[in-house]
CSV table of C-alpha atoms and ligand atoms in Angstrom, one decimal:
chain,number,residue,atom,x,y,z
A,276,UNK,CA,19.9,132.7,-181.0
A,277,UNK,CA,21.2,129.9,-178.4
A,278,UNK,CA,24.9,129.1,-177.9
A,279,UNK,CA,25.7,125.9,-179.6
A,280,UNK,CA,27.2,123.5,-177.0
A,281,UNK,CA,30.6,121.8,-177.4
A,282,UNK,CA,29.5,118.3,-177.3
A,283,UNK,CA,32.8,116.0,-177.1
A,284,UNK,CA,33.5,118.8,-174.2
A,285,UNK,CA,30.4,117.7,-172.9
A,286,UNK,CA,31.1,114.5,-172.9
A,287,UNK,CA,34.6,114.5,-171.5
A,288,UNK,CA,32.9,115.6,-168.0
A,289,UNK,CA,30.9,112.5,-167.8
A,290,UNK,CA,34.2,109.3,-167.3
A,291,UNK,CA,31.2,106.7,-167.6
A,292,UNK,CA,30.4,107.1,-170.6
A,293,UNK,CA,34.2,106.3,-171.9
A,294,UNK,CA,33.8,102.9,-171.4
A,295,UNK,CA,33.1,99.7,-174.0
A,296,UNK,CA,30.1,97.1,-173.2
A,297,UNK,CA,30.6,93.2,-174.9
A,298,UNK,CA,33.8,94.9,-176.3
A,299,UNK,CA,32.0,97.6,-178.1
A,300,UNK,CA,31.9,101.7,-177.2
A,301,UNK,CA,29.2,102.0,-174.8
A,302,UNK,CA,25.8,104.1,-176.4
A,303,UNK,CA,23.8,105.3,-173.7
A,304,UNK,CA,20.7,106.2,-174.9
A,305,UNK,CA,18.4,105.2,-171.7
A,306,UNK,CA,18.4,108.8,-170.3
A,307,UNK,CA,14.5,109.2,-169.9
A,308,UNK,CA,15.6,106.5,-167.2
A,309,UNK,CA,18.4,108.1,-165.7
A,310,UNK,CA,21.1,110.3,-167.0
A,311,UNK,CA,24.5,109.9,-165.8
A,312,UNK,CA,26.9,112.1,-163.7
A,313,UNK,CA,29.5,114.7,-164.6
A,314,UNK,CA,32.9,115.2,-162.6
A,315,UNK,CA,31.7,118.8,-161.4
A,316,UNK,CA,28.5,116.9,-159.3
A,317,UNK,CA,31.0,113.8,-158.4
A,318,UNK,CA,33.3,116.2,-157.2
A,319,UNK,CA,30.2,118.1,-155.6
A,320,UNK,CA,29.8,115.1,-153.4
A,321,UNK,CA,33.0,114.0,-152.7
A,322,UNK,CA,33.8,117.7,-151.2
A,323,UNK,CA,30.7,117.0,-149.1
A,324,UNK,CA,31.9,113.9,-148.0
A,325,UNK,CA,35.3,114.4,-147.1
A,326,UNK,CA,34.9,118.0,-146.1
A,327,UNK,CA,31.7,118.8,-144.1
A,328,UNK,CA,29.2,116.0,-143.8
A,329,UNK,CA,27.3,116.3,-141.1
A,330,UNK,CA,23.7,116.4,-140.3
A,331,UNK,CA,21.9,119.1,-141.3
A,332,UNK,CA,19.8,122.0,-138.9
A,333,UNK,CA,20.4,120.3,-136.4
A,334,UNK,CA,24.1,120.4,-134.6
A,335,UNK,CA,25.8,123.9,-133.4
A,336,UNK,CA,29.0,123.2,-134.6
A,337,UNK,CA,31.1,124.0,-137.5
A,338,UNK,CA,30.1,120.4,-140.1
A,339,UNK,CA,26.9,121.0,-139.7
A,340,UNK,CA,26.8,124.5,-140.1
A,341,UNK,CA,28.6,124.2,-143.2
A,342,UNK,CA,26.4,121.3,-143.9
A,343,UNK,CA,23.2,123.4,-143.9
A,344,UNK,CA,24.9,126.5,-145.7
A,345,UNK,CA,25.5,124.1,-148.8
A,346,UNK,CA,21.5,122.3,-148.5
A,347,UNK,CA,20.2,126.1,-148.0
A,348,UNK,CA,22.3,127.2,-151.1
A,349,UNK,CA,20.9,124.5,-153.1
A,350,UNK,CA,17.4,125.0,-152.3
A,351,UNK,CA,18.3,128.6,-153.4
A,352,UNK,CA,19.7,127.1,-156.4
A,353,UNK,CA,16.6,124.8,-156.8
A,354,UNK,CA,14.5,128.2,-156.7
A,355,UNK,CA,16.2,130.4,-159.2
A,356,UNK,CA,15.9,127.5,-161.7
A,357,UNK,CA,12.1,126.8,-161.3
A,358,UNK,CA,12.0,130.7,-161.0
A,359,UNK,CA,9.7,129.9,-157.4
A,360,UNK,CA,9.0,133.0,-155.7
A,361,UNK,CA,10.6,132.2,-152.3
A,362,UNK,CA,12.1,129.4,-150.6
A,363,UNK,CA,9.7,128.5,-148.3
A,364,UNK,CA,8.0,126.8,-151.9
A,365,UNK,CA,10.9,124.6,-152.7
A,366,UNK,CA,10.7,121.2,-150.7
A,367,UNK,CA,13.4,118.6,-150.9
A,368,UNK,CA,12.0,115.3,-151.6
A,369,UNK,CA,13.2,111.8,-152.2
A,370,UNK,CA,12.2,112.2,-155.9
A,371,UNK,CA,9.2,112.5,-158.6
A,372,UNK,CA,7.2,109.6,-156.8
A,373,UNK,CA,7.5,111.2,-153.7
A,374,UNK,CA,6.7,114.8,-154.6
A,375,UNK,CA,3.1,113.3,-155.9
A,376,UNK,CA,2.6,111.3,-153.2
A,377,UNK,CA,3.1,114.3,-150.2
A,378,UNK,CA,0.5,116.0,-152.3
A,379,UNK,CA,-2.1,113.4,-153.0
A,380,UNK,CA,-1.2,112.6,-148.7
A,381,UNK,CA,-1.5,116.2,-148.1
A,382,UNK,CA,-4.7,116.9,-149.7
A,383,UNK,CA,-6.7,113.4,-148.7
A,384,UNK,CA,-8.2,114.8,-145.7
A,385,UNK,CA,-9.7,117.4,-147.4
A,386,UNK,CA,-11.5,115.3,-150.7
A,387,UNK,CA,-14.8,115.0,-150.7
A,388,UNK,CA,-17.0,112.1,-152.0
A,389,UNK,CA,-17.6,112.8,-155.4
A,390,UNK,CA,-15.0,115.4,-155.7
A,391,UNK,CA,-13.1,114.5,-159.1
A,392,UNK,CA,-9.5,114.6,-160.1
A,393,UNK,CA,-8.1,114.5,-163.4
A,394,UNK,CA,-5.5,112.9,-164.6
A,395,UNK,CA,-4.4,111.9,-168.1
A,396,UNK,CA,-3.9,108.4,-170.1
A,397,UNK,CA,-0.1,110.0,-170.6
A,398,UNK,CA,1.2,109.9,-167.2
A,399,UNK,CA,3.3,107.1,-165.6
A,400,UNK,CA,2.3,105.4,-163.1
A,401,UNK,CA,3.9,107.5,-160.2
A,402,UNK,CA,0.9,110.2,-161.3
A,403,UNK,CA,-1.5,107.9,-161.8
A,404,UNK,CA,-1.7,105.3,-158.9
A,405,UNK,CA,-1.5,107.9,-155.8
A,406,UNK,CA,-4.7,109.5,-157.6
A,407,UNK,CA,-6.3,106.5,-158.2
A,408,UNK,CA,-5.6,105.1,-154.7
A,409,UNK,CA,-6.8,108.2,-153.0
A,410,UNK,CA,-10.5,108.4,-155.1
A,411,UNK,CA,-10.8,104.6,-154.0
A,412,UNK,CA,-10.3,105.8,-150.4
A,413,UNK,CA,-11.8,109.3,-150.7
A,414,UNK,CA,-15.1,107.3,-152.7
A,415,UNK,CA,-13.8,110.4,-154.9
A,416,UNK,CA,-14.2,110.3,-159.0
A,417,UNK,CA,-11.1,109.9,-161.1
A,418,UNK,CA,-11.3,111.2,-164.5
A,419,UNK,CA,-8.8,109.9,-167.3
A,420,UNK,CA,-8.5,112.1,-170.1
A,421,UNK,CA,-7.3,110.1,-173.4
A,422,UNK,CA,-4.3,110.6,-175.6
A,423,UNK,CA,-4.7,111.6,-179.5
A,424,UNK,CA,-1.5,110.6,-181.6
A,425,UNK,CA,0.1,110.3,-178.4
A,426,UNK,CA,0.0,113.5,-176.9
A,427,UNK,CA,-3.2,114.5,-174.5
A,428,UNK,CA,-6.6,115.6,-176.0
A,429,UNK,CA,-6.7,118.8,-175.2
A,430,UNK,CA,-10.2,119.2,-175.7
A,431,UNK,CA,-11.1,116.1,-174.4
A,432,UNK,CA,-9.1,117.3,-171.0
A,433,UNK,CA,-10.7,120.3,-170.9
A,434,UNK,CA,-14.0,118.9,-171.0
A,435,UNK,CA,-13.3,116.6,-168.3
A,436,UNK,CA,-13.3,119.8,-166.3
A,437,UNK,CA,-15.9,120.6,-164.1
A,438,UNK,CA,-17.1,122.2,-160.2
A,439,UNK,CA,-16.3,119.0,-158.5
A,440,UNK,CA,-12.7,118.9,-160.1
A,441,UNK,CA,-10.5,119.3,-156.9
A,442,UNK,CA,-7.1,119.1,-159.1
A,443,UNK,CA,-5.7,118.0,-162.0
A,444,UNK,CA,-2.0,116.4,-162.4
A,445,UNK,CA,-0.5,116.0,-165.9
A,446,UNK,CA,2.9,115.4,-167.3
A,447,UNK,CA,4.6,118.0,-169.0
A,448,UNK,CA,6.4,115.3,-171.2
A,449,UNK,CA,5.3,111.8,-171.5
A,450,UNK,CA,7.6,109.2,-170.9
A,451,UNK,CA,6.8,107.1,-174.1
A,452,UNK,CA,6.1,109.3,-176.7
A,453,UNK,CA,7.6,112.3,-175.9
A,454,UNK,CA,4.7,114.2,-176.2
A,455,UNK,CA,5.0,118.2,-174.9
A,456,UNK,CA,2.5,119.4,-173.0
A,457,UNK,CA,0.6,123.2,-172.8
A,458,UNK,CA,1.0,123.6,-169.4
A,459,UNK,CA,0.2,127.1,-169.7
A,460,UNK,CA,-3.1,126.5,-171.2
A,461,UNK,CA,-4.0,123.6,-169.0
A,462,UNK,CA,-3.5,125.6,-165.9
A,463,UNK,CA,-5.7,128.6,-166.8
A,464,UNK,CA,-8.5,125.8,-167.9
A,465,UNK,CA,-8.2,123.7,-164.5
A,466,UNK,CA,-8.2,127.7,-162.7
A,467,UNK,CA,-11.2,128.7,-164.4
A,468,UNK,CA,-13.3,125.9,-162.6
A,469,UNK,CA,-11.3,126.5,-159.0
A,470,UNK,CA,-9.0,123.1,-159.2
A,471,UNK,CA,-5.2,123.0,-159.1
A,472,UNK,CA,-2.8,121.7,-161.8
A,473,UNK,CA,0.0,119.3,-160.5
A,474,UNK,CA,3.0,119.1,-163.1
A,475,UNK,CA,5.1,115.9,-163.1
A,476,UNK,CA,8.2,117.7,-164.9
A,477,UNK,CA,10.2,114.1,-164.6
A,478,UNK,CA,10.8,114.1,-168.3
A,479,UNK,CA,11.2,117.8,-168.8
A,480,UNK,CA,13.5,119.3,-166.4
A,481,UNK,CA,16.6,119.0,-168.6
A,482,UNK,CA,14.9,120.3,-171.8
A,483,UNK,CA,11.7,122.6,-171.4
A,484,UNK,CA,10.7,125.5,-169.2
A,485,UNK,CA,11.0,125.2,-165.8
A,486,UNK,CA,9.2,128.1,-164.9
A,487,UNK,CA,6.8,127.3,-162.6
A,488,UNK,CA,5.2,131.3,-162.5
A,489,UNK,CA,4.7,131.3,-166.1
A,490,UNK,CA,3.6,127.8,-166.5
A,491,UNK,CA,1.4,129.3,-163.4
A,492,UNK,CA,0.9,125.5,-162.4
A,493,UNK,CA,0.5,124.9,-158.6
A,494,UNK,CA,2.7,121.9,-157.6
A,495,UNK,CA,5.4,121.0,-159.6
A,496,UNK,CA,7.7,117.8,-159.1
A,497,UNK,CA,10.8,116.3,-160.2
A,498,UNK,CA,13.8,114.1,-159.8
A,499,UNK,CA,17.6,114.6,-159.9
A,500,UNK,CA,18.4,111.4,-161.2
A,501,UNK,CA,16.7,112.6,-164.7
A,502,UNK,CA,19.0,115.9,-165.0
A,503,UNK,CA,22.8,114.8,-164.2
A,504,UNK,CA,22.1,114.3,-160.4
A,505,UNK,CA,22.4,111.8,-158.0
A,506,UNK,CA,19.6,109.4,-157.0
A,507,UNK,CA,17.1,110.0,-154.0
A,508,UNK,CA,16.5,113.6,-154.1
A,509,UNK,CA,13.7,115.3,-155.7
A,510,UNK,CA,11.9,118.7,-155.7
A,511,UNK,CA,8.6,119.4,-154.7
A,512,UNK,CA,7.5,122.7,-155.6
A,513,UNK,CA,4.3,124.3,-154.8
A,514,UNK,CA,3.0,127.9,-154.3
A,515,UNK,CA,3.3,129.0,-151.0
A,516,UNK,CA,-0.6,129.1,-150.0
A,517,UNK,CA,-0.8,125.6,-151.4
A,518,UNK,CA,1.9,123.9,-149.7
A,519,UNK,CA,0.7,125.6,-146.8
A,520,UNK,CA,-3.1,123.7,-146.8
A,521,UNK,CA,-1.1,120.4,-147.3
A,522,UNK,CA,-1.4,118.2,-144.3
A,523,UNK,CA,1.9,116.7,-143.3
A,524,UNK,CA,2.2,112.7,-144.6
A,525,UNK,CA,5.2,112.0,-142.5
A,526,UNK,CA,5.3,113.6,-138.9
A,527,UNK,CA,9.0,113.5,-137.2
A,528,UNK,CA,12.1,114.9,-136.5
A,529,UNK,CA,13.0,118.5,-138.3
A,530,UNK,CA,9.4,119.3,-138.7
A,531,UNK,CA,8.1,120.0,-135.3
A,532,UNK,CA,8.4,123.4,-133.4
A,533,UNK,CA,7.1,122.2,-130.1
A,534,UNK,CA,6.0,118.7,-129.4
A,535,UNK,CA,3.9,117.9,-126.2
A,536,UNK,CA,2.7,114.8,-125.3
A,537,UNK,CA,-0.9,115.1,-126.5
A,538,UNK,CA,-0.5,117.5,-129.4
A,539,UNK,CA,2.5,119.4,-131.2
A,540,UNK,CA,2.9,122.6,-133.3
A,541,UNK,CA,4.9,122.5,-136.4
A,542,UNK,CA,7.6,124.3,-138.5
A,543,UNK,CA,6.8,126.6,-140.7
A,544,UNK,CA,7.7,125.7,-144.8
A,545,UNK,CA,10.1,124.0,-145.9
A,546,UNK,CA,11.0,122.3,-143.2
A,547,UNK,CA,7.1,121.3,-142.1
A,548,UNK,CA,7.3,118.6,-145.0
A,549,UNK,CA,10.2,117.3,-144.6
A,550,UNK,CA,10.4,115.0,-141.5
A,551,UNK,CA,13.4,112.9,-140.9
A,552,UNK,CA,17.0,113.4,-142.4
A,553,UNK,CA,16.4,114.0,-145.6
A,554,UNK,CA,18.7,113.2,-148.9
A,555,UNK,CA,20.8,116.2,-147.8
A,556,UNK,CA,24.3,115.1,-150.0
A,557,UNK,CA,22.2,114.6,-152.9
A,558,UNK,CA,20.6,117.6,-152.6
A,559,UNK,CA,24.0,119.5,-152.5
A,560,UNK,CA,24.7,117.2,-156.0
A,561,UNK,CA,21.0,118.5,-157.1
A,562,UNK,CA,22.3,122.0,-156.7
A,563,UNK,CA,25.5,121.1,-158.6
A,564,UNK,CA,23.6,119.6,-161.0
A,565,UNK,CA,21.8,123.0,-162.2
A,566,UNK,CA,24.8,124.6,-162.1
A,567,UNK,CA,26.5,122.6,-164.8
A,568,UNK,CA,23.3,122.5,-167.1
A,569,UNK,CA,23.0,126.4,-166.5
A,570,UNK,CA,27.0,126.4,-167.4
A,571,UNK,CA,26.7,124.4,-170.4
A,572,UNK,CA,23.5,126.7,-171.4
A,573,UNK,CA,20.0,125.3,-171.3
A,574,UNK,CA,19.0,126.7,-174.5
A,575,UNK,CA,21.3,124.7,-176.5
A,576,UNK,CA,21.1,121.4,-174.2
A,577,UNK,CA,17.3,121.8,-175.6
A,578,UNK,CA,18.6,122.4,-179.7
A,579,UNK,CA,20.9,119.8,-179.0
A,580,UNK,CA,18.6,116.9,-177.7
A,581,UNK,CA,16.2,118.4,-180.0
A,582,UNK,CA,18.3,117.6,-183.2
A,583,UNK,CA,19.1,114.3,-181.7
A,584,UNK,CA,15.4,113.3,-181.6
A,585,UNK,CA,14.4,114.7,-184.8
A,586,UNK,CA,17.4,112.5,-186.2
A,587,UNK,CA,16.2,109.4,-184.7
A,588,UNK,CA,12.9,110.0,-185.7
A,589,UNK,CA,13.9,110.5,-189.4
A,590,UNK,CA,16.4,107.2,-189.4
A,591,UNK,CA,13.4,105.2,-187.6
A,592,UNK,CA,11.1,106.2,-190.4
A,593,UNK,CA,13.4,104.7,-193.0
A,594,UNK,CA,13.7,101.3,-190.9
A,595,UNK,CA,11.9,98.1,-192.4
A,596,UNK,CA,8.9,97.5,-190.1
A,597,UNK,CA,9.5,99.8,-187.6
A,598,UNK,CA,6.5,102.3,-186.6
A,599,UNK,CA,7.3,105.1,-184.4
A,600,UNK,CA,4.3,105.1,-181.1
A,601,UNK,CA,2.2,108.5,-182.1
A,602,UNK,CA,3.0,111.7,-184.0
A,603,UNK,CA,2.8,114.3,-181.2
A,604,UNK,CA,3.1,118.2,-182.5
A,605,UNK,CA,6.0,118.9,-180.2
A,606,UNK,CA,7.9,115.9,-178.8
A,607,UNK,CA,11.1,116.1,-176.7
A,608,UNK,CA,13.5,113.7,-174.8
A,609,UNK,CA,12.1,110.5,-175.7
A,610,UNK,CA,10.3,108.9,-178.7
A,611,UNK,CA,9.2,105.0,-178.7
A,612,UNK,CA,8.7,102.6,-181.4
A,613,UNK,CA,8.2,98.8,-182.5
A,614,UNK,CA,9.0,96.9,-184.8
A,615,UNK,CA,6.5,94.0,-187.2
A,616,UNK,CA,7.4,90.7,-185.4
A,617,UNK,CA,10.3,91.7,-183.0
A,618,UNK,CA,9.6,91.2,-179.7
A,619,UNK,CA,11.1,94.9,-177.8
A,620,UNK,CA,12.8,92.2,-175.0
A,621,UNK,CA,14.5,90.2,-177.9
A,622,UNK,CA,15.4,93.9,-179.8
A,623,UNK,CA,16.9,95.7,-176.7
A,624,UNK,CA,18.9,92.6,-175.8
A,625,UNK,CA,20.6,92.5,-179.4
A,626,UNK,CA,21.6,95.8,-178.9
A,627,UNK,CA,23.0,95.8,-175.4
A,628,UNK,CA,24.9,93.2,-177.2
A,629,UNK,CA,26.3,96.3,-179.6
A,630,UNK,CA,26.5,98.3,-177.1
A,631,UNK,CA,23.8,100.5,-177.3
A,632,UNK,CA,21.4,100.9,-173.6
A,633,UNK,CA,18.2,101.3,-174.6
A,634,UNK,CA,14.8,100.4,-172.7
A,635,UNK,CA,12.5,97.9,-173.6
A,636,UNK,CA,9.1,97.3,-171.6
A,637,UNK,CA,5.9,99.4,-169.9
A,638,UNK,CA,7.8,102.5,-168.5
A,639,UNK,CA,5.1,102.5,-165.8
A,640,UNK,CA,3.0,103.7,-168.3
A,641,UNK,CA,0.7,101.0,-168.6
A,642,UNK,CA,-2.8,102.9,-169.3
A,643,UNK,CA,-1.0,104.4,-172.0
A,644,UNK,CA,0.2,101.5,-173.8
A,645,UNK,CA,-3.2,100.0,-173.7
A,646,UNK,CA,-4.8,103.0,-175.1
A,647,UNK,CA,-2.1,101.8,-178.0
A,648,UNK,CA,-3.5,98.1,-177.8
A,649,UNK,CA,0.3,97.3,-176.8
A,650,UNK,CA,2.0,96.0,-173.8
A,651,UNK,CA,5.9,96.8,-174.5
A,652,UNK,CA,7.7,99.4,-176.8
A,653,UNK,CA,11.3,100.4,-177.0
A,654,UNK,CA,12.3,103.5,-176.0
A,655,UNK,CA,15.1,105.8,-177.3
A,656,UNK,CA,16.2,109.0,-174.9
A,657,UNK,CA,19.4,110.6,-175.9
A,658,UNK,CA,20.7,113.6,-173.7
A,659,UNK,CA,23.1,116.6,-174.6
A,660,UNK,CA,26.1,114.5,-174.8
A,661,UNK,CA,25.3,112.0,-176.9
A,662,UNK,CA,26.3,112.3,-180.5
A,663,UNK,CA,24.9,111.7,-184.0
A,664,UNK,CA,27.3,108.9,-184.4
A,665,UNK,CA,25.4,107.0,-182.0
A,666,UNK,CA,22.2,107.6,-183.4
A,667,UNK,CA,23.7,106.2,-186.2
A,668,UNK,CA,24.9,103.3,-184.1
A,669,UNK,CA,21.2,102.6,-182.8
A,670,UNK,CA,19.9,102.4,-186.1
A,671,UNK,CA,22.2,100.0,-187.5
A,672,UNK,CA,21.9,98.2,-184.6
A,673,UNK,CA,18.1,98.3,-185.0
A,674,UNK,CA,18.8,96.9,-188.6
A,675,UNK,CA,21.2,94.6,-187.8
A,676,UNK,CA,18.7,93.3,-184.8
A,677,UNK,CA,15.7,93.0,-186.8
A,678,UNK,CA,17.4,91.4,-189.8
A,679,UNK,CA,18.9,88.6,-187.2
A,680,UNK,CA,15.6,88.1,-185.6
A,681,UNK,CA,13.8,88.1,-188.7
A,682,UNK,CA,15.7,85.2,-190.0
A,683,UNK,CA,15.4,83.3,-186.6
A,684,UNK,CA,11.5,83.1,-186.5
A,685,UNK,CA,11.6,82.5,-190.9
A,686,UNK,CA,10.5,85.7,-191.9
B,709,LIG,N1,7.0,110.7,-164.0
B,709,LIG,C1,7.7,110.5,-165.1
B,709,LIG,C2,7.1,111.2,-166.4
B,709,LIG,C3,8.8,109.7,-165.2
B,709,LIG,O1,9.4,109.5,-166.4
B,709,LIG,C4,9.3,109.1,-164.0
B,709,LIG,C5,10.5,108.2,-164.0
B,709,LIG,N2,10.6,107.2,-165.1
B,709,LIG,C6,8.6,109.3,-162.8
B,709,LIG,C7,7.5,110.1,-162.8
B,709,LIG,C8,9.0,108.7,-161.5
B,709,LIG,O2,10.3,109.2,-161.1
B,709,LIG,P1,11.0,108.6,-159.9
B,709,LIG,O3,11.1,107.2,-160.1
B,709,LIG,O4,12.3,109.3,-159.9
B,709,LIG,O5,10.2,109.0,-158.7
């Protein structure tokens, strides 16, 4: 049994979300996008700010030093909540994108033609593309397992599995259909034919598991901006020996240990992947972040956001000409949906107009979409500290929408 979280206490730490759009309360329900920022990470900043900014691990003076207490204690924060087993497995990154990119950079050199990586028809784009990219250079095979209902085919993944598969990256939520993945299961499958399973957690970080020894996945990246944070800072986790074969994709400051004129040595992990000044205020914010969410208790953030979805789901159902995008077994964070002759542009801009932020449009997530035949959706993603009044607000506003465009094109 999870705590039940105090909701309008919730919402009291986040001032943004007190204000009116086109005169109405604003409804912020674009959250798989970005989520906003409570006081306790504001004020997280602002102390580093006006207190010890400097630049980190690199100065012998009192800023910095305090400067690179507060990174090194969010990395430590970063590793408790991903329940890593050291540091050294916990690299600070710009964000999602970035994580999957220093992995598909850092493993290039070592593909094969004719090696094969998997991927999934799920994943948006930032897990998609650097794959892609790297079998056109590599003259390596991508593999694309297809969706079912809009969650992945398990079966179908797992028979996409073979000797040459190198590694496989999937999302542990989609993006569009909020589809929840086995991770679990989908690691020991990848492991049993010696490849490695890359986790984009983008979507999942504020709701599901983060435990990246149970999920026993071997890279696993996210993004602050998706769990209360601030943006440009993300996380990429990997076990230690795989972070280790990774070679560097940016060289630099920070990340040498002795550089000569015709060949340098290098740090050891972290800091070996992560050249140049990195987003070092953010990450303290990142660290601030998990706090709060661990304060507010993850548990019921996930009930919450849980009951909020089912909710939407059930109201969506009952709308005229609306058809929810798949039926996945476990969904979480985000579901998407169109409605019969309602363009999603036309729909999201009618209810900005109500004051309800939704998104309208490909969430990078283009394979997907075709697999639906479909080009654009709208998406709904409410977080913990939204409320049932303004899923009520959506869906009126949905109605409302529809029934105005309707009219227009003499329906
Ligand atoms: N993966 C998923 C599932 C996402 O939802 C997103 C962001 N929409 C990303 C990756 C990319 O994240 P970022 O832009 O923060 O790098």
């Amino acid at each position: 049994m999870c705590n039940v979280i105090d909701v309008a206490q919730c919402r009291a730490d986040f001032p943004i979300l007190e204000q009116t759009v086109h005169g109405v309360p604003l409804v912020y329900l674009d959250n798989g996008a970005t989520t906003q920022l409570p006081r306790q990470v504001l004020e997280a900043m602002t102390a580093h700010y006006t207190q010890y900014n400097a630049n980190v691990h690199r100065g012998i003076h009192t800023l910095s030093e305090r400067a690179t207490a507060h990174l090194e204690e969010a990395r430590e924060t970063v590793r408790v909540f991903l329940n890593a087993s050291g540091l050294e497995e916990i690299i600070f990154t710009q964000g999602t994108t970035d994580s999957i990119n220093t992995v598909a950079r850092g493993i290039a050199p070592m593909l094969q033609a004719g090696d094969e990586i998997v991927v999934t028809q799920l994943e948006h784009h930032a897990n998609f593309l650097p794959w892609q990219q790297l079998c056109l250079e590599r003259s390596a095979v991508l593999r694309v397992a297809p969706q079912q209902n809009g969650a992945l085919d398990v079966a179908a993944f797992r028979a996409l599995l073979g000797p040459r598969t190198r590694l496989a990256a999937v999302t542990q939520v989609s993006n569009v259909t909020g589809a929840v993945h086995p991770i679990g299961a989908l690691a020991s499958f990848v492991h049993s034919v010696g490849g490695l399973l890359l986790v984009d957690g983008a979507q999942a970080v504020r709701h599901e598991s983060t435990d990246v020894q149970a999920m026993d996945c071997d890279f696993y990246c996210f993004s602050g901006h998706k769990m209360l944070a601030p943006s440009g800072i993300g996380v990429l986790y990997g076990k230690r020996e795989c972070l280790a074969s990774l070679i560097p994709a940016r060289y630099g400051g920070g990340m040498v240990d002795i550089a000569g004129e015709q060949s340098s040595t290098f740090s050891p992990l972290p800091h070996r992947l992560e050249a140049g000044t990195g987003s070092y205020a953010q990450a303290i914010g990142l660290g601030a972040a998990i706090r709060y969410l661990n304060a507010v208790g993850r548990e019921g953030i996930a009930q919450w956001e849980h009951t909020l979805l089912d909710e939407t789901a059930r109201q969506l159902e009952m709308l005229a000409g609306v058809t929810l995008l798949g039926s996945p077994a476990h969904r979480a964070g985000c579901l998407s949906f169109r409605v019969d002759g309602v363009h999603p542009y036309d729909l999201a801009s009618l209810l900005d107009k109500q004051g309800v932020a939704v998104r309208s449009g490909n969430h990078c997530a283009q394979p997907l979409l075709a697999s639906f035949g479909l080009e654009v959706v709208t998406r709904v993603s409410p977080a913990f500290y939204n409320t049932r009044a303004e899923i009520d607000a959506l869906c009126s506003g949905i109605r409302r929408a529809t029934e105005i465009l309707w009219r227009w094109s003499g329906r």
